[in-house]
mmCIF file of C-alpha atoms in Angstrom:
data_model
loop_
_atom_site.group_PDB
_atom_site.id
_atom_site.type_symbol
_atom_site.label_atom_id
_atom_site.label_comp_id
_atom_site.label_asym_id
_atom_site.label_seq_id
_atom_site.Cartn_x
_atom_site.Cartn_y
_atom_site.Cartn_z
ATOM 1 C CA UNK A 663 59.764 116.278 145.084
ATOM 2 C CA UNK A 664 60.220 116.930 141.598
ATOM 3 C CA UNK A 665 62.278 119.479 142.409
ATOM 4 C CA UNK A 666 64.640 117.613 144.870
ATOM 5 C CA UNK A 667 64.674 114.715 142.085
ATOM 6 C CA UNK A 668 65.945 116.764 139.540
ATOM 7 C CA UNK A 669 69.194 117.880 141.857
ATOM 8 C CA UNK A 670 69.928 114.843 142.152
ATOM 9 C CA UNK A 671 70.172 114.015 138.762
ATOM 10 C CA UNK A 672 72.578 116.588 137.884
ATOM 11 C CA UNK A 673 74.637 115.462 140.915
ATOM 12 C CA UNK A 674 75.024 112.368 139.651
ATOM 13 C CA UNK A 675 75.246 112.624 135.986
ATOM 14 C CA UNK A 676 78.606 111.795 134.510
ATOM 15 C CA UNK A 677 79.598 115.005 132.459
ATOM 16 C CA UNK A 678 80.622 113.487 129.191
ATOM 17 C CA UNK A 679 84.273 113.974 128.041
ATOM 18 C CA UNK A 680 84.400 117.573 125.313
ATOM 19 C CA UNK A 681 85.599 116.699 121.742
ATOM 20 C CA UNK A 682 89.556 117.545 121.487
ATOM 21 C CA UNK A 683 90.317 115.725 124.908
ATOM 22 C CA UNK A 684 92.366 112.797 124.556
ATOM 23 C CA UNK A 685 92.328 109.740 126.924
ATOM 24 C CA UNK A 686 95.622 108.599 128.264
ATOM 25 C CA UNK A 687 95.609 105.456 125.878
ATOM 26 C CA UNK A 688 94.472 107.309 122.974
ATOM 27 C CA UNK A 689 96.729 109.487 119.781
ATOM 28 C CA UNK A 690 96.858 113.404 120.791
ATOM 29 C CA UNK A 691 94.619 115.268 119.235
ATOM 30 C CA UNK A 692 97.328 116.355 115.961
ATOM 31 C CA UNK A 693 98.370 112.580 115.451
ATOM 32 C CA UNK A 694 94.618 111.412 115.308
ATOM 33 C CA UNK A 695 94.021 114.382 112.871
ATOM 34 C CA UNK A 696 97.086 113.727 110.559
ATOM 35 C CA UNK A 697 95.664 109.887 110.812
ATOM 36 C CA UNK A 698 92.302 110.758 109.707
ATOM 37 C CA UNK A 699 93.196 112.867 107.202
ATOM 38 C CA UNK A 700 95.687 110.666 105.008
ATOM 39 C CA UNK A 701 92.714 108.026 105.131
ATOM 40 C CA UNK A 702 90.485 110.947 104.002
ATOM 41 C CA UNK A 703 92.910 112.638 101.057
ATOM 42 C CA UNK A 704 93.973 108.638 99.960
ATOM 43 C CA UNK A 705 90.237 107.733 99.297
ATOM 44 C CA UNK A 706 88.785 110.811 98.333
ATOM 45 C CA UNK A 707 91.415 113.214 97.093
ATOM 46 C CA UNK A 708 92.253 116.725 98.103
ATOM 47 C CA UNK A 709 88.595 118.518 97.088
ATOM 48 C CA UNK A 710 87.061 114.880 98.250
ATOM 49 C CA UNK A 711 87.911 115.515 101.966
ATOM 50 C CA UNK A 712 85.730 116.772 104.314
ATOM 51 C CA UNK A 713 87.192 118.343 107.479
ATOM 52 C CA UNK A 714 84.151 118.109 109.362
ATOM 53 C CA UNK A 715 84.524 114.417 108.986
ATOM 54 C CA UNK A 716 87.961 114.508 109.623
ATOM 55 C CA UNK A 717 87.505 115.971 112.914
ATOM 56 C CA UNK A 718 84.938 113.549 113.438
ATOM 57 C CA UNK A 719 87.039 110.376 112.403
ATOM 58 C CA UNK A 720 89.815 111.538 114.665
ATOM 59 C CA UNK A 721 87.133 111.818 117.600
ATOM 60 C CA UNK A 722 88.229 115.581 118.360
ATOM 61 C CA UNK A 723 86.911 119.318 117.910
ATOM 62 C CA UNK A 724 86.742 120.963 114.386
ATOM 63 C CA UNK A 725 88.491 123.822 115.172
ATOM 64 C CA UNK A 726 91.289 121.798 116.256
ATOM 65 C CA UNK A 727 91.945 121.365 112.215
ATOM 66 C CA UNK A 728 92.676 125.135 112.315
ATOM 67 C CA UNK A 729 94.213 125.247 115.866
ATOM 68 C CA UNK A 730 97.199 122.805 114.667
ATOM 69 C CA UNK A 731 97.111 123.164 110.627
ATOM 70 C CA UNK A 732 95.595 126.444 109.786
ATOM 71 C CA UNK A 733 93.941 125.089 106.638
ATOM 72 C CA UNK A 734 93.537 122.231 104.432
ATOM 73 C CA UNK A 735 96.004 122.893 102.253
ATOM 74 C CA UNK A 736 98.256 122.855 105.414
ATOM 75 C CA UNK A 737 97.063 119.906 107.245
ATOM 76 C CA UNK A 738 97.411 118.363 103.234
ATOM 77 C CA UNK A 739 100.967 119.087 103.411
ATOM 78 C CA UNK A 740 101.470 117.617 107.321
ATOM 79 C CA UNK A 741 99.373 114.386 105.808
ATOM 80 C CA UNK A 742 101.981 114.679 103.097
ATOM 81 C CA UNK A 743 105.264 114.599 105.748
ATOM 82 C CA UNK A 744 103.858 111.697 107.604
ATOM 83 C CA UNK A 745 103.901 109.799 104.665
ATOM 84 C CA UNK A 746 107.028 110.270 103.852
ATOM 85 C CA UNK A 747 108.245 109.771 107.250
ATOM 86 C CA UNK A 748 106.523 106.352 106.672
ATOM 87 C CA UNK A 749 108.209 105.614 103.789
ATOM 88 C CA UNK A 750 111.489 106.299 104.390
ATOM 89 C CA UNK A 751 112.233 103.826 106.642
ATOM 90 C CA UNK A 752 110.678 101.404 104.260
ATOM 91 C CA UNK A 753 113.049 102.735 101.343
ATOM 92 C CA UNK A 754 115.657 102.650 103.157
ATOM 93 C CA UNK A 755 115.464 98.936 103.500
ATOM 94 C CA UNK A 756 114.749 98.157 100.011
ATOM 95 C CA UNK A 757 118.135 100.112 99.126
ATOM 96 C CA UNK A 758 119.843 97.790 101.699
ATOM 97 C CA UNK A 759 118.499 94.585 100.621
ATOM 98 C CA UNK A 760 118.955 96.070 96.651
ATOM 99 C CA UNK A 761 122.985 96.646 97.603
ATOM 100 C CA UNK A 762 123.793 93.596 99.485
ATOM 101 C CA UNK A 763 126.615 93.031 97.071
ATOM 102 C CA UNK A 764 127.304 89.787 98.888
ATOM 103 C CA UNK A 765 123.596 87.870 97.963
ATOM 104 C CA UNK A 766 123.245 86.889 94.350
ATOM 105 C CA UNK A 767 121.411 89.330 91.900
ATOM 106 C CA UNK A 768 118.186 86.873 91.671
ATOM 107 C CA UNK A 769 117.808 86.921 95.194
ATOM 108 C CA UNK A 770 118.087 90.465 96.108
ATOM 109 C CA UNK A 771 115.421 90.945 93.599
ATOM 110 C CA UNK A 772 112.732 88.490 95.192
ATOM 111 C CA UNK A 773 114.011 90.412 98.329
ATOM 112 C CA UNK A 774 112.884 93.500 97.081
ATOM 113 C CA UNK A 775 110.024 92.592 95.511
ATOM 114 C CA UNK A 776 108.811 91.019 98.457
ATOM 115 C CA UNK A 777 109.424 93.869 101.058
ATOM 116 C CA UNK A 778 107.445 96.383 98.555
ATOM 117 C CA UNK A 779 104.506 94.325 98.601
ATOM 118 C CA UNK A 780 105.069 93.687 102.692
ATOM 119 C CA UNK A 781 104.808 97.555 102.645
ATOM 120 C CA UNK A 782 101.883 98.195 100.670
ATOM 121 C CA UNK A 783 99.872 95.323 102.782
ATOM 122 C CA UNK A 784 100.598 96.908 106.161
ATOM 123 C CA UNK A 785 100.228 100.578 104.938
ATOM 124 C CA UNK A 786 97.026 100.991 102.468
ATOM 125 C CA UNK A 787 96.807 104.731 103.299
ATOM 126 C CA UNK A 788 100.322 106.070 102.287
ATOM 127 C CA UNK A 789 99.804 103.532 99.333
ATOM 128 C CA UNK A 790 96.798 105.262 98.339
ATOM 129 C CA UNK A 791 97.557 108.669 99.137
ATOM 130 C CA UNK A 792 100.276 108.415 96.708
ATOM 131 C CA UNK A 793 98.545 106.808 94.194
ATOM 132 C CA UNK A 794 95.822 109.562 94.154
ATOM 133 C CA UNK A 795 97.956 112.322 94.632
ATOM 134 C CA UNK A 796 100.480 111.405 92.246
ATOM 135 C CA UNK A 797 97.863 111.823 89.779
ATOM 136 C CA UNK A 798 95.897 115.012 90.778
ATOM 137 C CA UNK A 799 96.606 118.512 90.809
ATOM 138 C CA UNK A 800 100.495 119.122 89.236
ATOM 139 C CA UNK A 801 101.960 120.708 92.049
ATOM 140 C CA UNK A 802 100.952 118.128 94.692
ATOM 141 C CA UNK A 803 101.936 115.813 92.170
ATOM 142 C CA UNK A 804 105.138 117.471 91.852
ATOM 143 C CA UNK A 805 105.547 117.367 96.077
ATOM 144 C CA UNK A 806 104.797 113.681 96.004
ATOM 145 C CA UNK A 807 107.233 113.056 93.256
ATOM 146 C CA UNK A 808 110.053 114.680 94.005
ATOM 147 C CA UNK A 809 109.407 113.438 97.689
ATOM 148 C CA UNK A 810 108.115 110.199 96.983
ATOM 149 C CA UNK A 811 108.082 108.142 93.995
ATOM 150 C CA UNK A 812 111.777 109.567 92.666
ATOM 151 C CA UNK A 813 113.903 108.258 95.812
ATOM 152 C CA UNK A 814 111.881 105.080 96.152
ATOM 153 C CA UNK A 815 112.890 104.634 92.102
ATOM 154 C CA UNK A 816 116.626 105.917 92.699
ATOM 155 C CA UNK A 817 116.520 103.127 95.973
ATOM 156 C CA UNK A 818 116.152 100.047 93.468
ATOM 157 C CA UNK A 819 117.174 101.533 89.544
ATOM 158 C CA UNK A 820 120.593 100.345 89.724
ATOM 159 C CA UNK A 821 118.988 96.523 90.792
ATOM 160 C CA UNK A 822 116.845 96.654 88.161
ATOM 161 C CA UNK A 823 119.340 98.137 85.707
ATOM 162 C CA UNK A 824 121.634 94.875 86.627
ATOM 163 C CA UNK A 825 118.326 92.323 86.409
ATOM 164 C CA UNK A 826 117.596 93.691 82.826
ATOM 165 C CA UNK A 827 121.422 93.489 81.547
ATOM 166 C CA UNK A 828 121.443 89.935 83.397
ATOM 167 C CA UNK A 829 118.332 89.108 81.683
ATOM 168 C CA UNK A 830 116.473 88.561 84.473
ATOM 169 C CA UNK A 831 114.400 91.334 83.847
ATOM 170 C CA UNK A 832 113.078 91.811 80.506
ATOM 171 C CA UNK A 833 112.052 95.477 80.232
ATOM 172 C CA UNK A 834 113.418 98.326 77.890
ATOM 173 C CA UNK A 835 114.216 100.411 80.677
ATOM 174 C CA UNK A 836 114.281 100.352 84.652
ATOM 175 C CA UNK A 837 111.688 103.040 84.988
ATOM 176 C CA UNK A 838 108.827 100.582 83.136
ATOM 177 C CA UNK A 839 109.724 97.533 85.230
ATOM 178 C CA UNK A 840 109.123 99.801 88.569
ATOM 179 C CA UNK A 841 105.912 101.195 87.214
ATOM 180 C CA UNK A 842 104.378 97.795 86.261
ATOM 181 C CA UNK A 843 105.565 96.140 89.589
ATOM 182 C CA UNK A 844 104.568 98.779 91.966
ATOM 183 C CA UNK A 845 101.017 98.400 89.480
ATOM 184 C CA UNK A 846 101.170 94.670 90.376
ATOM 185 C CA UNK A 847 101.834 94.821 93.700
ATOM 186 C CA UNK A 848 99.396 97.690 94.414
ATOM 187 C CA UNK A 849 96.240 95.815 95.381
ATOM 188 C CA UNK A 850 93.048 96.680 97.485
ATOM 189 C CA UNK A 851 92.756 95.959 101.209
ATOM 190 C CA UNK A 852 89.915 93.809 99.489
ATOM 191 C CA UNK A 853 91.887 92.311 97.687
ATOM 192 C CA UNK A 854 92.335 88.640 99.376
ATOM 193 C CA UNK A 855 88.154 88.794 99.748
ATOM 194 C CA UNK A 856 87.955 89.592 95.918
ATOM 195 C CA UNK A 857 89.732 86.799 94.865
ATOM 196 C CA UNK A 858 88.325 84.437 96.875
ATOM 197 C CA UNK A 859 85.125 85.209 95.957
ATOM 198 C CA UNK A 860 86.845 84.285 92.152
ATOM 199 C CA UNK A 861 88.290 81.271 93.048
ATOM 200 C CA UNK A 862 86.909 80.210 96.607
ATOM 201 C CA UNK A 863 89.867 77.220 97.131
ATOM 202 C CA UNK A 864 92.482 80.424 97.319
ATOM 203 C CA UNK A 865 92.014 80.746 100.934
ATOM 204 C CA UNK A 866 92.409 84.397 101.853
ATOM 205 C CA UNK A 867 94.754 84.046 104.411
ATOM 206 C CA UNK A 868 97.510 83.171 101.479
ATOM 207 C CA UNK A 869 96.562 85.451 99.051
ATOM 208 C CA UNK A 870 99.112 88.123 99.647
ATOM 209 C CA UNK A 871 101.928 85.852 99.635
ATOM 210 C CA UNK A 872 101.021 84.096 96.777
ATOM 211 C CA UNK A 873 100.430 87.419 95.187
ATOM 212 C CA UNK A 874 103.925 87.719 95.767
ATOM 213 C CA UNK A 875 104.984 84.374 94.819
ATOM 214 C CA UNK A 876 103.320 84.871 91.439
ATOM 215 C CA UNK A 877 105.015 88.804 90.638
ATOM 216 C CA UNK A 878 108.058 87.026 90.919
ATOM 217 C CA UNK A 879 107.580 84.002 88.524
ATOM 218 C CA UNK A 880 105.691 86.526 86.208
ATOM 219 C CA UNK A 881 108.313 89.232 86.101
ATOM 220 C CA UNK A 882 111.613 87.459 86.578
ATOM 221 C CA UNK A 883 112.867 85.154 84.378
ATOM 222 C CA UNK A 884 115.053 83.158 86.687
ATOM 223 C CA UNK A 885 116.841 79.735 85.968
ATOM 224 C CA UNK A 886 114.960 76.427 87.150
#
């Protein structure tokens, strides 16, 4: 009987689904691993992340690191691309809104200033990973420079060029006003708890648009 029990057992059992295989509604295994691992390298650098745990954050097999990426310094570099390919786009709309020719000077500013911080609110990852990275070891820093932080400065230095000479902007020099904004603008995912737990009548829900609201009565200096 025992016997005869235990057949039917493994008859019925459901064989659960091997690590690697995706489900129809789910990433493929590379995305999820490139997804994983930007989280990983933004919150605990290059030496930080484990790829163990990124294996095991993207649900899938750890040889599939090597399978697709070959190493870490690989799959670093792949993390590296899909950031970029997430902030072009984003650039690329800042430049637009910062060469509209046709809206006045004061208001392409508040433009931009409000799609940077719209960008760092619905990507914390690429904001992190290039926070962290522009920071560590040169030649990454170099890669997310050149890549990175020079053509998101080259998209707005001419608008803040004409805000300083308007005197809209007061800053010696374009480069320092995009440092301290992106600094300002730069906050937590925690960030609307934090504060509230500060000043509890700031209900969260509002506290990254009045974050905005008060970069741009702080930094511009625009007529009443």
């Amino acid at each position: 009987m025992q016997v005869i029990v235990a057949k039917t057992r493994r008859k019925t059992a459901v064989p659960s689904r091997p690590r690697g295989r995706r489900s129809k509604d789910m990433p493929d295994g590379r995305e999820a691993l490139l997804a994983a691992a930007t989280h990983a390298f933004a919150c605990h650098g290059f030496d930080g992340a484990d790829l163990r745990s990124v294996a095991a954050a993207a649900n899938v097999s750890a040889n599939l690191v090597r399978v697709h990426f070959g190493n870490k310094a690989a799959l670093w570099e792949a993390c590296l691309d899909r950031v970029v390919a997430i902030g072009l786009p984003a650039m690329a709309g800042v430049q637009q809104i910062a060469c509209d020719s046709e809206r006045p000077l004061s208001e392409r500013l508040c433009g931009v200033i409000s799609e940077i911080a719209a960008f760092y609110a619905a990507h914390p990852d690429v904001r992190d990973f290039v926070v962290r990275h522009a920071t560590e070891v040169p030649e990454r820093a170099m890669l997310v420079s050149d890549r990175l932080l020079r053509p998101a400065y080259a998209a707005v230095r001419e608008l803040f060029s004409a805000g300083i000479e308007a005197g809209i902007i007061r800053s010696r020099h374009p480069a320092l006003f995009f440092a301290l904004l992106n600094a300002a603008l730069n906050q937590p995912p925690a960030f609307p708890m934090l504060l509230n737990r500060i000043a509890p009548e700031i209900d969260p829900e509002a506290s990254r648009d009045l974050l905005v609201e008060t970069t741009i009565a702080t930094f511009l200096h625009l007529p009443r």
